[in-house]
mmCIF file with all atom_site columns, C-alpha atoms in Angstrom:
data_model
loop_
_atom_site.group_PDB
_atom_site.id
_atom_site.type_symbol
_atom_site.label_atom_id
_atom_site.label_alt_id
_atom_site.label_comp_id
_atom_site.label_asym_id
_atom_site.label_entity_id
_atom_site.label_seq_id
_atom_site.pdbx_PDB_ins_code
_atom_site.Cartn_x
_atom_site.Cartn_y
_atom_site.Cartn_z
_atom_site.occupancy
_atom_site.B_iso_or_equiv
_atom_site.pdbx_formal_charge
_atom_site.auth_seq_id
_atom_site.auth_comp_id
_atom_site.auth_asym_id
_atom_site.auth_atom_id
_atom_site.pdbx_PDB_model_num
ATOM 1   C CA . MET A 1 1   ? -0.029  -47.241 -68.827  1.00 71.00 ? 1   MET A CA 1
ATOM 2   C CA . THR A 1 2   ? -0.531  -50.151 -66.479  1.00 77.00 ? 2   THR A CA 1
ATOM 3   C CA . PRO A 1 3   ? -2.808  -53.060 -67.430  1.00 81.00 ? 3   PRO A CA 1
ATOM 4   C CA . VAL A 1 4   ? -5.370  -51.889 -64.841  1.00 89.00 ? 4   VAL A CA 1
ATOM 5   C CA . SER A 1 5   ? -5.315  -48.323 -66.222  1.00 89.00 ? 5   SER A CA 1
ATOM 6   C CA . LEU A 1 6   ? -5.661  -49.605 -69.776  1.00 89.00 ? 6   LEU A CA 1
ATOM 7   C CA . LYS A 1 7   ? -8.638  -51.773 -68.836  1.00 92.00 ? 7   LYS A CA 1
ATOM 8   C CA . ALA A 1 8   ? -10.334 -48.777 -67.175  1.00 95.00 ? 8   ALA A CA 1
ATOM 9   C CA . PHE A 1 9   ? -9.601  -46.553 -70.195  1.00 92.00 ? 9   PHE A CA 1
ATOM 10  C CA . LEU A 1 10  ? -11.042 -49.097 -72.642  1.00 94.00 ? 10  LEU A CA 1
ATOM 11  C CA . HIS A 1 11  ? -14.148 -49.488 -70.502  1.00 95.00 ? 11  HIS A CA 1
ATOM 12  C CA . GLU A 1 12  ? -14.659 -45.737 -70.004  1.00 96.00 ? 12  GLU A CA 1
ATOM 13  C CA . TYR A 1 13  ? -14.400 -44.957 -73.724  1.00 93.00 ? 13  TYR A CA 1
ATOM 14  C CA . ARG A 1 14  ? -16.322 -48.090 -74.770  1.00 93.00 ? 14  ARG A CA 1
ATOM 15  C CA . ILE A 1 15  ? -13.495 -49.369 -76.954  1.00 91.00 ? 15  ILE A CA 1
ATOM 16  C CA . THR A 1 16  ? -14.444 -52.873 -78.037  1.00 91.00 ? 16  THR A CA 1
ATOM 17  C CA . PHE A 1 17  ? -11.870 -53.585 -80.749  1.00 86.00 ? 17  PHE A CA 1
ATOM 18  C CA . PRO A 1 18  ? -8.645  -55.477 -79.946  1.00 86.00 ? 18  PRO A CA 1
ATOM 19  C CA . VAL A 1 19  ? -5.905  -53.319 -78.422  1.00 85.00 ? 19  VAL A CA 1
ATOM 20  C CA . GLY A 1 20  ? -2.311  -54.506 -78.479  1.00 81.00 ? 20  GLY A CA 1
ATOM 21  C CA . VAL A 1 21  ? 0.181   -53.664 -75.765  1.00 82.00 ? 21  VAL A CA 1
ATOM 22  C CA . ASP A 1 22  ? 3.720   -53.171 -77.026  1.00 84.00 ? 22  ASP A CA 1
ATOM 23  C CA . ARG A 1 23  ? 6.932   -54.183 -75.280  1.00 85.00 ? 23  ARG A CA 1
ATOM 24  C CA . GLN A 1 24  ? 9.312   -51.470 -74.181  1.00 84.00 ? 24  GLN A CA 1
ATOM 25  C CA . GLY A 1 25  ? 12.089  -50.904 -76.715  1.00 83.00 ? 25  GLY A CA 1
ATOM 26  C CA . VAL A 1 26  ? 15.707  -49.976 -76.199  1.00 82.00 ? 26  VAL A CA 1
ATOM 27  C CA . GLY A 1 27  ? 15.028  -46.224 -76.266  1.00 83.00 ? 27  GLY A CA 1
ATOM 28  C CA . GLN A 1 28  ? 12.045  -44.146 -75.208  1.00 84.00 ? 28  GLN A CA 1
ATOM 29  C CA . LEU A 1 29  ? 9.608   -45.724 -77.672  1.00 85.00 ? 29  LEU A CA 1
ATOM 30  C CA . PRO A 1 30  ? 8.068   -49.196 -77.499  1.00 88.00 ? 30  PRO A CA 1
ATOM 31  C CA . ASN A 1 31  ? 9.306   -51.736 -80.099  1.00 89.00 ? 31  ASN A CA 1
ATOM 32  C CA . THR A 1 32  ? 6.449   -51.467 -82.594  1.00 86.00 ? 32  THR A CA 1
ATOM 33  C CA . MET A 1 33  ? 6.269   -47.675 -82.460  1.00 87.00 ? 33  MET A CA 1
ATOM 34  C CA . SER A 1 34  ? 9.976   -47.482 -83.178  1.00 88.00 ? 34  SER A CA 1
ATOM 35  C CA . ARG A 1 35  ? 9.958   -50.071 -85.958  1.00 86.00 ? 35  ARG A CA 1
ATOM 36  C CA . PHE A 1 36  ? 7.025   -48.517 -87.821  1.00 85.00 ? 36  PHE A CA 1
ATOM 37  C CA . ARG A 1 37  ? 8.124   -44.924 -87.091  1.00 84.00 ? 37  ARG A CA 1
ATOM 38  C CA . MET A 1 38  ? 4.889   -44.076 -85.280  1.00 86.00 ? 38  MET A CA 1
ATOM 39  C CA . ARG A 1 39  ? 4.639   -40.569 -83.872  1.00 82.00 ? 39  ARG A CA 1
ATOM 40  C CA . GLY A 1 40  ? 1.983   -41.248 -81.267  1.00 83.00 ? 40  GLY A CA 1
ATOM 41  C CA . THR A 1 41  ? -1.325  -42.920 -80.592  1.00 80.00 ? 41  THR A CA 1
ATOM 42  C CA . PRO A 1 42  ? -3.709  -43.747 -81.977  1.00 85.00 ? 42  PRO A CA 1
ATOM 43  C CA . SER A 1 43  ? -1.797  -44.752 -85.095  1.00 88.00 ? 43  SER A CA 1
ATOM 44  C CA . LEU A 1 44  ? -3.069  -46.690 -88.065  1.00 90.00 ? 44  LEU A CA 1
ATOM 45  C CA . VAL A 1 45  ? -0.607  -48.412 -90.389  1.00 90.00 ? 45  VAL A CA 1
ATOM 46  C CA . LEU A 1 46  ? -1.501  -50.280 -93.586  1.00 92.00 ? 46  LEU A CA 1
ATOM 47  C CA . LEU A 1 47  ? 1.060   -52.626 -95.089  1.00 90.00 ? 47  LEU A CA 1
ATOM 48  C CA . ASP A 1 48  ? 1.203   -53.952 -98.623  1.00 89.00 ? 48  ASP A CA 1
ATOM 49  C CA . GLN A 1 49  ? 1.690   -57.637 -99.483  1.00 85.00 ? 49  GLN A CA 1
ATOM 50  C CA . SER A 1 50  ? 5.469   -57.166 -99.194  1.00 88.00 ? 50  SER A CA 1
ATOM 51  C CA . GLY A 1 51  ? 5.226   -55.809 -95.658  1.00 87.00 ? 51  GLY A CA 1
ATOM 52  C CA . ARG A 1 52  ? 6.019   -52.202 -96.655  1.00 90.00 ? 52  ARG A CA 1
ATOM 53  C CA . ILE A 1 53  ? 4.180   -49.327 -94.997  1.00 91.00 ? 53  ILE A CA 1
ATOM 54  C CA . VAL A 1 54  ? 1.971   -47.678 -97.601  1.00 92.00 ? 54  VAL A CA 1
ATOM 55  C CA . VAL A 1 55  ? -0.334  -45.666 -95.314  1.00 92.00 ? 55  VAL A CA 1
ATOM 56  C CA . HIS A 1 56  ? 0.391   -44.169 -91.904  1.00 92.00 ? 56  HIS A CA 1
ATOM 57  C CA . HIS A 1 57  ? -2.187  -42.096 -90.030  1.00 92.00 ? 57  HIS A CA 1
ATOM 58  C CA . LEU A 1 58  ? -1.854  -40.413 -86.675  1.00 91.00 ? 58  LEU A CA 1
ATOM 59  C CA . GLY A 1 59  ? -5.234  -39.897 -85.067  1.00 90.00 ? 59  GLY A CA 1
ATOM 60  C CA . GLN A 1 60  ? -8.732  -40.949 -86.011  1.00 89.00 ? 60  GLN A CA 1
ATOM 61  C CA . VAL A 1 61  ? -9.467  -42.025 -89.581  1.00 92.00 ? 61  VAL A CA 1
ATOM 62  C CA . SER A 1 62  ? -12.997 -42.169 -90.987  1.00 94.00 ? 62  SER A CA 1
ATOM 63  C CA . GLU A 1 63  ? -14.356 -45.545 -92.054  1.00 94.00 ? 63  GLU A CA 1
ATOM 64  C CA . LEU A 1 64  ? -14.920 -44.146 -95.550  1.00 96.00 ? 64  LEU A CA 1
ATOM 65  C CA . GLN A 1 65  ? -11.300 -43.041 -95.919  1.00 95.00 ? 65  GLN A CA 1
ATOM 66  C CA . LEU A 1 66  ? -9.968  -46.311 -94.486  1.00 95.00 ? 66  LEU A CA 1
ATOM 67  C CA . GLY A 1 67  ? -12.203 -48.351 -96.794  1.00 95.00 ? 67  GLY A CA 1
ATOM 68  C CA . SER A 1 68  ? -10.990 -46.330 -99.767  1.00 95.00 ? 68  SER A CA 1
ATOM 69  C CA . GLU A 1 69  ? -7.342  -46.879 -98.840  1.00 95.00 ? 69  GLU A CA 1
ATOM 70  C CA . ILE A 1 70  ? -7.846  -50.620 -98.328  1.00 94.00 ? 70  ILE A CA 1
ATOM 71  C CA . GLY A 1 71  ? -9.709  -50.803 -101.648 1.00 94.00 ? 71  GLY A CA 1
ATOM 72  C CA . SER A 1 72  ? -6.833  -49.016 -103.347 1.00 91.00 ? 72  SER A CA 1
ATOM 73  C CA . LEU A 1 73  ? -4.370  -51.528 -101.900 1.00 90.00 ? 73  LEU A CA 1
ATOM 74  C CA . LEU A 1 74  ? -6.503  -54.475 -103.020 1.00 90.00 ? 74  LEU A CA 1
ATOM 75  C CA . THR A 1 75  ? -6.890  -53.008 -106.512 1.00 88.00 ? 75  THR A CA 1
ATOM 76  C CA . ARG A 1 76  ? -3.154  -52.371 -106.740 1.00 82.00 ? 76  ARG A CA 1
ATOM 77  C CA . ARG A 1 77  ? -2.479  -55.952 -105.605 1.00 69.00 ? 77  ARG A CA 1
ATOM 78  C CA . ALA A 1 78  ? -4.943  -57.417 -108.131 1.00 68.00 ? 78  ALA A CA 1
ATOM 79  C CA . ALA A 1 79  ? -3.403  -55.377 -110.973 1.00 70.00 ? 79  ALA A CA 1
ATOM 80  C CA . SER A 1 80  ? 0.097   -56.449 -109.923 1.00 66.00 ? 80  SER A CA 1
ATOM 81  C CA . VAL A 1 81  ? -0.822  -60.143 -109.881 1.00 60.00 ? 81  VAL A CA 1
ATOM 82  C CA . THR A 1 82  ? -2.548  -59.873 -113.267 1.00 56.00 ? 82  THR A CA 1
ATOM 83  C CA . SER A 1 83  ? 0.375   -58.110 -114.960 1.00 57.00 ? 83  SER A CA 1
ATOM 84  C CA . ASN A 1 84  ? 3.194   -59.858 -113.102 1.00 51.00 ? 84  ASN A CA 1
ATOM 85  C CA . PRO A 1 85  ? 2.317   -63.233 -111.555 1.00 45.00 ? 85  PRO A CA 1
ATOM 86  C CA . ALA A 1 86  ? 5.648   -63.443 -109.681 1.00 43.00 ? 86  ALA A CA 1
ATOM 87  C CA . THR A 1 87  ? 5.690   -64.677 -106.086 1.00 38.00 ? 87  THR A CA 1
ATOM 88  C CA . VAL A 1 88  ? 5.531   -61.952 -103.441 1.00 37.00 ? 88  VAL A CA 1
ATOM 89  C CA . ASN A 1 89  ? 8.104   -62.131 -100.643 1.00 37.00 ? 89  ASN A CA 1
ATOM 90  C CA . GLN A 1 90  ? 6.049   -61.557 -97.503  1.00 37.00 ? 90  GLN A CA 1
ATOM 91  C CA . ASN A 1 91  ? 9.079   -61.673 -95.211  1.00 36.00 ? 91  ASN A CA 1
ATOM 92  C CA . GLU A 1 92  ? 10.483  -58.251 -96.127  1.00 37.00 ? 92  GLU A CA 1
ATOM 93  C CA . GLY A 1 93  ? 10.680  -55.643 -93.381  1.00 40.00 ? 93  GLY A CA 1
ATOM 94  C CA . ALA A 1 94  ? 8.909   -52.300 -93.336  1.00 39.00 ? 94  ALA A CA 1
ATOM 95  C CA . SER A 1 95  ? 10.528  -49.686 -95.526  1.00 39.00 ? 95  SER A CA 1
ATOM 96  C CA . GLY A 1 96  ? 9.028   -46.623 -93.927  1.00 41.00 ? 96  GLY A CA 1
ATOM 97  C CA . SER A 1 97  ? 7.397   -45.505 -97.180  1.00 38.00 ? 97  SER A CA 1
ATOM 98  C CA . CYS A 1 98  ? 4.210   -43.697 -96.220  1.00 40.00 ? 98  CYS A CA 1
ATOM 99  C CA . ASN A 1 99  ? 2.288   -42.877 -99.368  1.00 39.00 ? 99  ASN A CA 1
ATOM 100 C CA . VAL A 1 100 ? -0.783  -44.261 -101.056 1.00 37.00 ? 100 VAL A CA 1
#
C-alpha cells in the first residue's frame, strides 16, 4: 500500500491510533511480519518482559479480552519479581511462543 493509499484508508475508516509501516523484508513478507511470524493484518502481538511473544491475535480483539491478557501478563510479572528478584534480560529476541 502506498503512503497516499494508507492515508486515505486511515481517514475513511476513522483510524486514529498510530499505524506503523514496515520495511520490505528479504522474502514476500515485510521485516516485522516475518520476525514475529504474523499471518496477516491486523495482528496484535503482546511480548513479555524478556521480549518473548506470549499472545498473538490475527484480527480484531475486544478491549475486554486485551485488558484481561495485559492484566495476566502484569500479574505474572509481579509474581515473578516477588518470587525471583533476578534481573530480566530485555534484549532477548522473540521466541515465537504464542500462549497465555
